[in-house]
């Protein structure tokens, strides 16, 4: 599932914010994929700002990684949402 407790406990001091482009590089995924997921899963992604200035907290990188892993296992976006 989308377990963010580890990141909240271990990384409270990590207050860096990431753009979609930066996360795409970290995750080695196309930006277009992250934009699509961002729109589908916006309510579970910790972010600040709006539009082009939107930035994501470090744990969003882990959430995107989890989303990718679950979709790769054949789960639908609806299944991923319920995890």
C-alpha positions as YAML, in Angstrom:
chain: A
units: angstrom
residues:
- id: 1
  name: UNK
  ca: [0.00, 0.00, 0.00]
- id: 2
  name: UNK
  ca: [0.92, 3.65, 0.09]
- id: 3
  name: UNK
  ca: [2.69, 3.62, 3.45]
- id: 4
  name: UNK
  ca: [4.06, 7.08, 4.17]
- id: 5
  name: UNK
  ca: [4.58, 6.66, 7.93]
- id: 6
  name: UNK
  ca: [8.23, 5.64, 7.52]
- id: 7
  name: UNK
  ca: [9.00, 8.83, 5.62]
- id: 8
  name: UNK
  ca: [7.10, 11.05, 8.03]
- id: 9
  name: UNK
  ca: [9.07, 9.63, 10.96]
- id: 10
  name: UNK
  ca: [12.48, 9.24, 9.37]
- id: 11
  name: UNK
  ca: [12.53, 12.32, 7.20]
- id: 12
  name: UNK
  ca: [10.75, 15.15, 8.95]
- id: 13
  name: UNK
  ca: [14.00, 17.11, 8.60]
- id: 14
  name: UNK
  ca: [14.00, 16.53, 4.85]
- id: 15
  name: UNK
  ca: [11.96, 19.52, 3.78]
- id: 16
  name: UNK
  ca: [13.28, 19.71, 0.24]
- id: 17
  name: UNK
  ca: [10.62, 20.19, -2.41]
- id: 18
  name: UNK
  ca: [10.74, 18.54, -5.81]
- id: 19
  name: UNK
  ca: [9.26, 19.42, -9.17]
- id: 20
  name: UNK
  ca: [7.75, 16.75, -11.42]
- id: 21
  name: UNK
  ca: [10.86, 17.05, -13.63]
- id: 22
  name: UNK
  ca: [13.19, 16.44, -10.67]
- id: 23
  name: UNK
  ca: [11.17, 13.43, -9.49]
- id: 24
  name: UNK
  ca: [11.12, 12.01, -13.03]
- id: 25
  name: UNK
  ca: [14.95, 12.10, -13.02]
- id: 26
  name: UNK
  ca: [15.16, 10.50, -9.56]
- id: 27
  name: UNK
  ca: [12.73, 7.74, -10.56]
- id: 28
  name: UNK
  ca: [14.06, 7.40, -14.12]
- id: 29
  name: UNK
  ca: [10.54, 7.76, -15.54]
- id: 30
  name: UNK
  ca: [9.10, 10.00, -18.25]
- id: 31
  name: UNK
  ca: [7.72, 13.30, -16.96]
- id: 32
  name: UNK
  ca: [4.51, 12.57, -18.87]
- id: 33
  name: UNK
  ca: [3.95, 9.47, -16.72]
- id: 34
  name: UNK
  ca: [4.32, 11.44, -13.50]
- id: 35
  name: UNK
  ca: [2.02, 14.19, -14.80]
- id: 36
  name: UNK
  ca: [-0.61, 11.56, -15.52]
- id: 37
  name: UNK
  ca: [-0.27, 9.96, -12.08]
- id: 38
  name: UNK
  ca: [-0.18, 13.39, -10.44]
- id: 39
  name: UNK
  ca: [-3.59, 14.12, -11.92]
- id: 40
  name: UNK
  ca: [-5.01, 10.71, -10.94]
- id: 41
  name: UNK
  ca: [-3.59, 10.64, -7.38]
- id: 42
  name: UNK
  ca: [-3.35, 14.33, -6.49]
- id: 43
  name: UNK
  ca: [-5.22, 13.93, -3.19]
- id: 44
  name: UNK
  ca: [-2.61, 11.50, -1.76]
- id: 45
  name: UNK
  ca: [0.47, 13.46, -2.86]
- id: 46
  name: UNK
  ca: [1.94, 15.94, -0.35]
- id: 47
  name: UNK
  ca: [2.45, 19.13, -2.36]
- id: 48
  name: UNK
  ca: [2.73, 22.90, -2.10]
- id: 49
  name: UNK
  ca: [1.88, 25.61, -4.59]
- id: 50
  name: UNK
  ca: [-0.27, 25.47, -7.69]
- id: 51
  name: UNK
  ca: [0.14, 25.12, -11.42]
- id: 52
  name: UNK
  ca: [3.67, 25.22, -12.78]
- id: 53
  name: UNK
  ca: [5.01, 26.26, -9.38]
- id: 54
  name: UNK
  ca: [3.70, 23.14, -7.64]
- id: 55
  name: UNK
  ca: [6.33, 21.26, -5.66]
- id: 56
  name: UNK
  ca: [6.23, 17.94, -3.86]
- id: 57
  name: UNK
  ca: [7.66, 16.80, -0.55]
- id: 58
  name: UNK
  ca: [10.30, 14.06, -0.42]
- id: 59
  name: UNK
  ca: [7.75, 11.39, 0.51]
- id: 60
  name: UNK
  ca: [5.91, 12.05, -2.77]
- id: 61
  name: UNK
  ca: [8.89, 10.44, -4.53]
- id: 62
  name: UNK
  ca: [8.27, 7.25, -2.55]
- id: 63
  name: UNK
  ca: [4.54, 7.41, -3.24]
- id: 64
  name: UNK
  ca: [5.18, 7.75, -6.99]
- id: 65
  name: UNK
  ca: [7.57, 4.77, -6.74]
- id: 66
  name: UNK
  ca: [4.86, 2.73, -4.98]
- id: 67
  name: UNK
  ca: [2.25, 3.72, -7.57]
- id: 68
  name: UNK
  ca: [4.59, 2.62, -10.35]
- id: 69
  name: UNK
  ca: [5.32, -0.70, -8.67]
- id: 70
  name: UNK
  ca: [1.63, -1.47, -8.11]
- id: 71
  name: UNK
  ca: [0.64, -0.52, -11.66]
- id: 72
  name: UNK
  ca: [3.53, -2.68, -12.95]
- id: 73
  name: UNK
  ca: [2.07, -5.62, -11.01]
- id: 74
  name: UNK
  ca: [-1.12, -5.21, -13.03]
- id: 75
  name: UNK
  ca: [-3.26, -3.32, -10.51]
- id: 76
  name: UNK
  ca: [-5.62, -0.75, -11.99]
- id: 77
  name: UNK
  ca: [-5.48, 2.89, -10.93]
- id: 78
  name: UNK
  ca: [-8.67, 2.25, -8.96]
- id: 79
  name: UNK
  ca: [-7.00, -0.65, -7.12]
- id: 80
  name: UNK
  ca: [-3.95, 1.49, -6.39]
- id: 81
  name: UNK
  ca: [-6.18, 4.25, -4.99]
- id: 82
  name: UNK
  ca: [-7.74, 1.86, -2.53]
- id: 83
  name: UNK
  ca: [-4.37, 0.59, -1.25]
...
